Short mmCIF file of C-alpha atoms and ligand atoms in Angstrom, two decimals:
data_model
loop_
_atom_site.label_atom_id
_atom_site.label_comp_id
_atom_site.label_asym_id
_atom_site.label_seq_id
_atom_site.Cartn_x
_atom_site.Cartn_y
_atom_site.Cartn_z
CA MET A 427 0.12 0.43 0.14
CA ALA A 428 1.60 3.23 -1.18
CA PHE A 429 0.27 5.38 1.79
CA PRO A 430 -1.54 3.21 4.78
CA GLN A 431 -0.60 6.64 7.35
CA THR A 432 -3.34 8.02 5.92
CA ARG A 433 -6.12 5.09 6.43
CA MET A 434 -7.21 6.48 10.05
CA ARG A 435 -6.25 10.24 9.59
CA ARG A 436 -8.44 10.77 6.34
CA LEU A 437 -11.10 11.82 8.24
CA ARG A 438 -10.19 13.97 10.79
CA ARG A 439 -7.97 16.24 8.51
CA ASN A 440 -10.64 19.54 9.17
CA PRO A 441 -13.37 20.38 11.89
CA THR A 442 -16.22 19.22 9.34
CA PHE A 443 -14.82 15.90 9.06
CA ARG A 444 -14.47 15.58 12.97
CA ARG A 445 -17.60 16.88 13.16
CA MET A 446 -19.53 14.37 9.99
CA VAL A 447 -18.44 11.21 12.26
CA ARG A 448 -18.21 12.01 15.60
CA GLU A 449 -19.73 9.01 17.76
CA THR A 450 -20.89 10.67 20.87
CA ARG A 451 -23.21 13.76 20.96
CA LEU A 452 -23.27 15.96 24.22
CA SER A 453 -26.71 18.35 25.00
CA VAL A 454 -27.53 20.41 27.22
CA ASP A 455 -30.85 19.23 27.39
CA GLN A 456 -28.75 15.75 28.64
CA LEU A 457 -28.02 17.95 31.70
CA ILE A 458 -29.42 18.04 35.46
CA PHE A 459 -27.78 21.33 37.83
CA PRO A 460 -27.75 19.88 41.26
CA MET A 461 -28.41 23.01 43.54
CA PHE A 462 -28.74 23.61 47.48
CA VAL A 463 -31.07 25.59 49.57
CA ARG A 464 -31.10 26.91 53.35
CA PRO A 465 -32.90 28.95 55.57
CA GLY A 466 -32.69 32.80 55.18
CA ALA A 467 -32.90 35.48 53.32
CA GLY A 468 -30.49 36.94 50.20
CA VAL A 469 -28.39 34.07 51.02
CA ARG A 470 -25.82 33.31 48.85
CA ASN A 471 -22.51 30.79 50.30
CA PRO A 472 -20.05 30.34 47.90
CA ILE A 473 -18.54 26.70 48.34
CA ALA A 474 -15.09 26.74 48.99
CA SER A 475 -14.60 23.02 47.43
CA MET A 476 -16.74 23.49 45.00
CA PRO A 477 -15.99 26.85 43.36
CA GLY A 478 -18.97 28.29 41.07
CA ASN A 479 -20.97 26.63 43.60
CA PHE A 480 -23.95 27.91 46.07
CA GLN A 481 -25.77 27.20 49.17
CA PHE A 482 -29.05 29.75 48.54
CA SER A 483 -31.75 30.68 50.62
CA VAL A 484 -35.27 30.09 49.15
CA ASP A 485 -35.86 33.56 47.60
CA THR A 486 -32.31 33.62 46.05
CA LEU A 487 -32.37 30.07 45.06
CA ALA A 488 -35.55 30.87 43.08
CA GLU A 489 -33.35 33.93 40.72
CA GLU A 490 -30.77 31.15 40.04
CA SER A 491 -33.24 28.78 38.60
CA ARG A 492 -34.88 31.63 36.12
CA ARG A 493 -30.60 31.80 35.01
CA VAL A 494 -30.34 28.20 34.93
CA ALA A 495 -34.20 28.15 33.08
CA GLY A 496 -32.00 30.11 30.74
CA CYS A 497 -29.18 28.63 29.71
CA GLY A 498 -31.37 26.13 28.17
CA VAL A 499 -30.26 23.23 31.73
CA PRO A 500 -33.52 21.21 31.23
CA ALA A 501 -34.01 20.08 35.39
CA ILE A 502 -32.16 21.17 38.72
CA MET A 503 -31.38 18.56 41.79
CA LEU A 504 -32.36 20.43 45.03
CA PHE A 505 -30.45 19.65 48.08
CA GLY A 506 -31.90 20.68 51.15
CA ILE A 507 -30.06 21.86 54.81
CA PRO A 508 -32.61 22.09 57.39
CA GLU A 509 -32.72 24.93 59.99
CA HIS A 510 -32.41 21.78 62.58
CA LYS A 511 -31.02 18.15 62.65
CA ASP A 512 -32.24 15.82 64.87
CA PRO A 513 -32.05 11.57 64.36
CA LEU A 514 -34.60 10.83 62.55
CA GLY A 515 -34.48 13.85 60.23
CA SER A 516 -37.56 15.37 61.08
CA ARG A 517 -37.39 18.80 59.04
CA ALA A 518 -36.70 15.98 55.70
CA TYR A 519 -40.65 14.71 56.00
CA ALA A 520 -42.44 18.72 57.42
CA GLU A 521 -44.36 19.54 54.61
CA ASP A 522 -42.91 23.45 55.21
CA GLY A 523 -39.02 22.11 54.74
CA ILE A 524 -37.10 23.95 52.81
CA VAL A 525 -36.96 21.56 50.06
CA CYS A 526 -40.77 22.02 49.91
CA ARG A 527 -40.30 25.39 50.50
CA ALA A 528 -38.02 25.69 47.67
CA VAL A 529 -39.66 23.80 45.27
CA GLU A 530 -42.92 25.52 45.30
CA ALA A 531 -40.46 28.71 44.21
CA VAL A 532 -38.98 27.69 41.73
CA LYS A 533 -41.79 26.06 39.81
CA ARG A 534 -43.76 30.07 40.28
CA ALA A 535 -40.03 31.16 38.99
CA ALA A 536 -39.04 28.89 36.29
CA PRO A 537 -42.29 26.54 36.04
CA GLU A 538 -40.62 24.92 32.80
CA LEU A 539 -37.41 24.27 34.68
CA CYS A 540 -37.83 20.57 35.98
CA VAL A 541 -36.58 20.05 39.45
CA ILE A 542 -35.70 16.49 41.14
CA THR A 543 -35.97 15.98 44.43
CA ASP A 544 -33.36 14.86 46.07
CA VAL A 545 -34.51 12.31 48.74
CA CYS A 546 -32.03 11.29 51.43
CA LEU A 547 -32.31 12.27 55.36
CA CYS A 548 -28.74 12.86 55.41
CA GLU A 549 -28.69 16.28 55.12
CA TYR A 550 -31.70 16.59 58.10
CA THR A 551 -29.94 13.72 61.08
CA ASP A 552 -28.06 15.18 63.83
CA HIS A 553 -25.58 11.82 63.22
CA GLY A 554 -25.46 12.68 59.01
CA HIS A 555 -26.30 9.39 58.98
CA CYS A 556 -28.91 8.19 55.66
CA GLY A 557 -31.54 5.90 58.01
CA VAL A 558 -32.84 5.35 60.92
CA ILE A 559 -29.76 4.81 63.80
CA ARG A 560 -30.16 0.87 66.22
CA THR A 561 -27.31 -1.60 67.43
CA ASN A 562 -27.28 -3.51 65.32
CA ARG A 563 -26.06 -7.69 65.55
CA ASP A 564 -22.74 -7.11 65.98
CA GLY A 565 -24.12 -4.32 68.49
CA ALA A 566 -22.65 -1.31 66.55
CA PRO A 567 -24.60 1.61 65.85
CA GLY A 568 -26.09 0.61 61.89
CA VAL A 569 -29.25 2.48 59.91
CA ASP A 570 -32.03 0.45 60.27
CA ASN A 571 -33.63 0.04 56.14
CA ASP A 572 -37.78 -0.80 57.08
CA ALA A 573 -37.28 2.01 59.79
CA THR A 574 -35.96 4.48 57.31
CA LEU A 575 -38.12 3.46 54.64
CA GLU A 576 -41.53 4.56 56.57
CA LEU A 577 -39.84 8.31 56.44
CA LEU A 578 -38.35 8.17 53.01
CA VAL A 579 -41.79 7.21 51.75
CA ARG A 580 -43.22 10.75 53.76
CA GLU A 581 -40.03 13.17 52.46
CA ALA A 582 -40.96 11.79 48.99
CA LEU A 583 -44.94 12.42 49.73
CA ALA A 584 -43.99 16.13 51.39
CA HIS A 585 -42.18 16.65 47.87
CA ALA A 586 -44.66 15.85 45.50
CA ARG A 587 -47.19 17.51 47.71
CA ALA A 588 -44.96 20.31 47.86
CA GLY A 589 -45.00 20.33 42.68
CA ALA A 590 -41.69 18.04 42.65
CA ASP A 591 -41.81 17.47 39.20
CA MET A 592 -40.00 13.94 40.08
CA VAL A 593 -38.21 12.45 43.19
CA ALA A 594 -34.56 11.10 43.45
CA PRO A 595 -34.47 8.98 46.31
CA SER A 596 -30.17 8.48 47.26
CA ASP A 597 -30.12 6.51 50.23
CA MET A 598 -30.08 3.00 48.94
CA MET A 599 -31.97 1.84 51.60
CA ASP A 600 -34.12 -2.21 50.15
CA GLY A 601 -36.92 -2.12 48.87
CA ARG A 602 -37.06 2.35 48.97
CA VAL A 603 -38.12 2.30 45.30
CA GLY A 604 -41.29 0.17 46.11
CA ALA A 605 -42.38 2.19 48.87
CA ILE A 606 -41.66 5.26 47.19
CA ARG A 607 -44.25 4.36 44.32
CA ALA A 608 -46.47 2.75 46.93
CA GLY A 609 -46.66 5.92 49.12
CA LEU A 610 -46.79 8.39 45.32
CA ASP A 611 -49.31 6.31 44.21
CA GLY A 612 -51.38 5.65 47.11
CA ALA A 613 -51.84 9.46 47.40
CA GLY A 614 -52.56 10.23 43.34
CA PHE A 615 -49.79 10.90 42.97
CA HIS A 616 -49.04 7.96 39.89
CA GLU A 617 -47.86 10.77 37.04
CA VAL A 618 -44.59 11.36 39.14
CA PRO A 619 -41.20 9.56 38.09
CA ILE A 620 -38.72 8.23 40.49
CA MET A 621 -34.75 8.66 39.39
CA ALA A 622 -33.37 5.98 41.81
CA TYR A 623 -29.79 6.69 42.60
CA SER A 624 -29.17 3.08 41.56
CA ALA A 625 -25.79 1.80 42.00
CA LYS A 626 -24.50 4.80 44.88
CA TYR A 627 -20.75 3.71 45.85
CA ALA A 628 -19.08 4.10 48.94
CA SER A 629 -17.00 6.56 47.35
CA SER A 630 -14.06 8.83 48.50
CA PHE A 631 -15.37 11.84 46.06
CA TYR A 632 -18.23 13.14 47.62
CA GLY A 633 -16.57 14.74 50.12
CA PRO A 634 -16.20 18.74 48.99
CA PHE A 635 -20.81 17.60 48.68
CA ARG A 636 -20.77 16.46 52.37
CA ASP A 637 -19.07 20.32 53.50
CA ALA A 638 -22.31 21.63 50.76
CA ALA A 639 -25.22 19.68 51.71
CA GLU A 640 -23.63 19.90 55.79
CA SER A 641 -24.10 16.39 55.83
CA PRO A 642 -20.72 14.02 56.51
CA PRO A 643 -21.45 11.39 58.64
CA GLN A 644 -20.78 11.44 62.71
CA PHE A 645 -19.38 9.00 63.17
CA GLY A 646 -18.39 4.84 61.01
CA ASP A 647 -19.01 5.94 57.05
CA ARG A 648 -21.89 5.25 55.19
CA SER A 649 -20.30 1.30 53.51
CA ALA A 650 -23.09 -0.78 55.37
CA TYR A 651 -24.81 0.85 52.67
CA GLN A 652 -23.52 2.19 49.81
CA MET A 653 -21.88 0.14 47.88
CA ASP A 654 -18.60 -1.34 47.49
CA PRO A 655 -16.00 0.50 44.52
CA ALA A 656 -15.42 -2.91 44.41
CA ASN A 657 -18.18 -4.83 42.39
CA ALA A 658 -19.77 -4.69 39.65
CA ARG A 659 -21.87 -7.09 39.27
CA GLU A 660 -23.68 -6.34 42.56
CA ALA A 661 -24.44 -3.33 40.69
CA MET A 662 -26.58 -4.85 37.89
CA ARG A 663 -28.33 -6.33 41.15
CA GLU A 664 -29.08 -3.18 42.38
CA LEU A 665 -30.23 -1.63 39.13
CA ALA A 666 -32.91 -5.22 38.18
CA LEU A 667 -33.72 -4.61 41.64
CA ASP A 668 -34.73 -0.54 41.48
CA ILE A 669 -35.97 -1.14 37.22
CA GLU A 670 -38.22 -4.10 38.98
CA GLU A 671 -39.61 -2.16 41.96
CA GLY A 672 -40.59 1.24 39.46
CA ALA A 673 -37.61 2.80 38.42
CA ASP A 674 -37.89 5.51 35.83
CA ILE A 675 -34.47 6.02 35.59
CA VAL A 676 -31.72 4.47 36.84
CA MET A 677 -28.41 6.43 38.12
CA VAL A 678 -25.09 5.16 38.58
CA LYS A 679 -22.60 6.83 40.65
CA PRO A 680 -19.68 8.83 40.85
CA ALA A 681 -19.71 8.66 37.27
CA LEU A 682 -15.92 8.71 35.68
CA ALA A 683 -14.25 6.14 38.63
CA TYR A 684 -17.41 3.98 37.59
CA LEU A 685 -17.42 3.91 33.56
CA ASP A 686 -17.38 1.00 33.28
CA ILE A 687 -20.84 0.47 35.74
CA ILE A 688 -22.26 2.93 33.08
CA ALA A 689 -21.43 0.81 29.64
CA ARG A 690 -22.44 -2.06 31.07
CA ALA A 691 -25.98 -1.01 32.73
CA ALA A 692 -26.34 0.87 29.17
CA GLN A 693 -26.14 -2.91 27.15
CA ARG A 694 -28.26 -4.66 29.51
CA PHE A 695 -31.25 -2.48 30.57
CA ASP A 696 -33.19 -0.22 28.02
CA ILE A 697 -34.68 2.66 30.50
CA PRO A 698 -32.61 6.47 31.03
CA LEU A 699 -29.97 5.73 32.69
CA ALA A 700 -28.48 8.60 34.58
CA ALA A 701 -25.03 9.19 35.71
CA TYR A 702 -23.26 11.66 38.75
CA HIS A 703 -21.18 14.03 38.11
CA VAL A 704 -19.98 14.36 41.88
CA SER A 705 -18.20 17.02 43.97
CA GLY A 706 -14.52 15.33 44.06
CA GLU A 707 -15.03 14.74 40.39
CA PHE A 708 -15.25 18.26 40.11
CA ALA A 709 -13.34 19.73 42.66
CA MET A 710 -10.27 17.74 41.49
CA VAL A 711 -10.66 19.63 38.33
CA LYS A 712 -11.48 22.54 39.36
CA ALA A 713 -8.59 23.00 41.59
CA ALA A 714 -6.04 21.72 38.87
CA ALA A 715 -7.87 24.30 36.57
CA ALA A 716 -6.67 26.64 39.21
CA ASN A 717 -3.13 25.84 39.64
CA GLY A 718 -2.95 26.59 35.79
CA TRP A 719 -2.80 22.06 35.29
CA LEU A 720 -5.30 21.74 33.37
CA ASP A 721 -7.68 23.54 30.47
CA GLU A 722 -10.97 23.58 32.96
CA LYS A 723 -13.74 23.58 29.96
CA ARG A 724 -11.72 21.08 27.63
CA ALA A 725 -11.32 19.06 30.39
CA ALA A 726 -15.18 19.15 31.55
CA LEU A 727 -16.34 18.93 28.09
CA GLU A 728 -13.49 15.93 27.42
CA ILE A 729 -15.46 13.98 30.64
CA LEU A 730 -18.92 14.63 30.04
CA THR A 731 -18.31 13.37 26.54
CA ALA A 732 -17.37 10.61 28.12
CA ILE A 733 -19.69 9.85 29.55
CA ARG A 734 -22.06 10.22 27.16
CA ARG A 735 -20.10 7.40 25.39
CA ALA A 736 -20.41 5.14 27.88
CA GLY A 737 -23.69 4.96 27.43
CA ALA A 738 -25.37 7.15 30.04
CA SER A 739 -28.19 9.03 28.67
CA LEU A 740 -28.49 11.96 31.42
CA ILE A 741 -25.87 13.82 33.05
CA LEU A 742 -26.02 15.62 36.71
CA THR A 743 -23.43 18.08 36.50
CA TYR A 744 -21.91 21.37 38.27
CA TRP A 745 -20.61 22.20 34.94
CA ALA A 746 -24.40 22.41 33.89
CA CYS A 747 -24.89 25.76 33.39
CA ASP A 748 -20.79 26.40 31.90
CA ALA A 749 -21.65 23.15 29.73
CA ALA A 750 -24.56 25.14 27.84
CA ARG A 751 -22.36 27.59 27.78
CA TRP A 752 -19.45 26.01 25.96
CA LEU A 753 -21.54 23.86 24.22
CA GLN A 754 -23.22 27.04 21.73
CA GLU A 755 -19.12 28.03 21.19
CA GLY A 756 -17.65 25.17 19.66
CA PRO A 757 -17.97 21.38 19.59
CA PRO A 758 -17.49 19.41 22.50
CA VAL A 759 -13.71 17.91 21.53
CA ALA A 760 -11.38 20.19 21.18
CA SER A 761 -9.81 20.28 17.38
C1 LIG B 740 -26.91 12.15 50.18
C2 LIG B 740 -26.33 12.36 49.04
C3 LIG B 740 -24.91 11.74 48.71
C4 LIG B 740 -24.52 12.80 47.48
C5 LIG B 740 -25.77 12.63 46.85
N1 LIG B 740 -26.57 12.85 47.43
C6 LIG B 740 -23.55 12.21 49.41
C7 LIG B 740 -23.75 10.98 50.39
O1 LIG B 740 -23.21 9.39 50.35
O2 LIG B 740 -23.04 10.99 50.79
C8 LIG B 740 -23.28 13.13 47.16
C9 LIG B 740 -22.55 14.53 45.68
C10 LIG B 740 -21.55 14.56 45.24
O3 LIG B 740 -20.74 13.93 46.14
O4 LIG B 740 -21.83 15.39 44.40
N2 LIG B 740 -27.95 12.64 50.27
#
């Protein structure tokens, strides 16, 4: 062959060719922006480990949600920081709780924005665990699965009543999707979909989020309910169970260190698959970029494209609004 070296490079020669043969598309339609709401008024507290992200009060969150919708981002995921915490996380399922008030305000300010609420107790419990604490068979404190389910159902119902468009349980209790589905249906909310954090790993990459949500566990860690990072086949069982129990969208979390899980899940299941590019994954790039070691825009678009390439249909990302702007500026992969 005369010029074998041109075989693969012919279609990489110019931006038009590259645009035509690009296999993966990243679109703003696929992005969900996580936001944090806390009590007060006029609050806009920068989150140090997540540059560009803030804790908002209900009023500033509503304003900000209009901006998010204006960027073309279709959905937000809401996390609440309550007025006070107690052992049973009672502010999580109070009808006048912080997330319920935030949902109402956002739906008024930006009705077209899809408001998804994180359903979990860890931000609301004084011990920082995702459920009710009981002594287990080893004589150690552990989270009581079924006692927690009741509270999660109440929390999901409170959010649905406030007008949440979708609920997203993130606690990793067994049976919570089925329990929440039954609870929603029983109260007439059969139209509210569930996005389940199905394969959620006990990950070190949640560190900055726990600062933002003020939710680190006060003793031990979450490995008695979140998944072991070493396990992949188990993730398929988690996803299958959640789908069986009625999840409308399933999620893998974190994203970047778990692209193999996303790829397997995408091949195996035919329901929309979300991936959460979490706080620590975001913070790593931000820190490197601040040092001039990485180009943030290129790194971010490369990561988001990789998550799509692995097979995620939706991505939760703290870059959602930046990415919306970057995608308008040019193609997802730098030329
Ligand atoms: C639990 C929850 C967590 C995150 C989302 N929901 C933290 C945890 O499990 O400790 C992490 C998100 C992130 O790190 O960006 N309510």
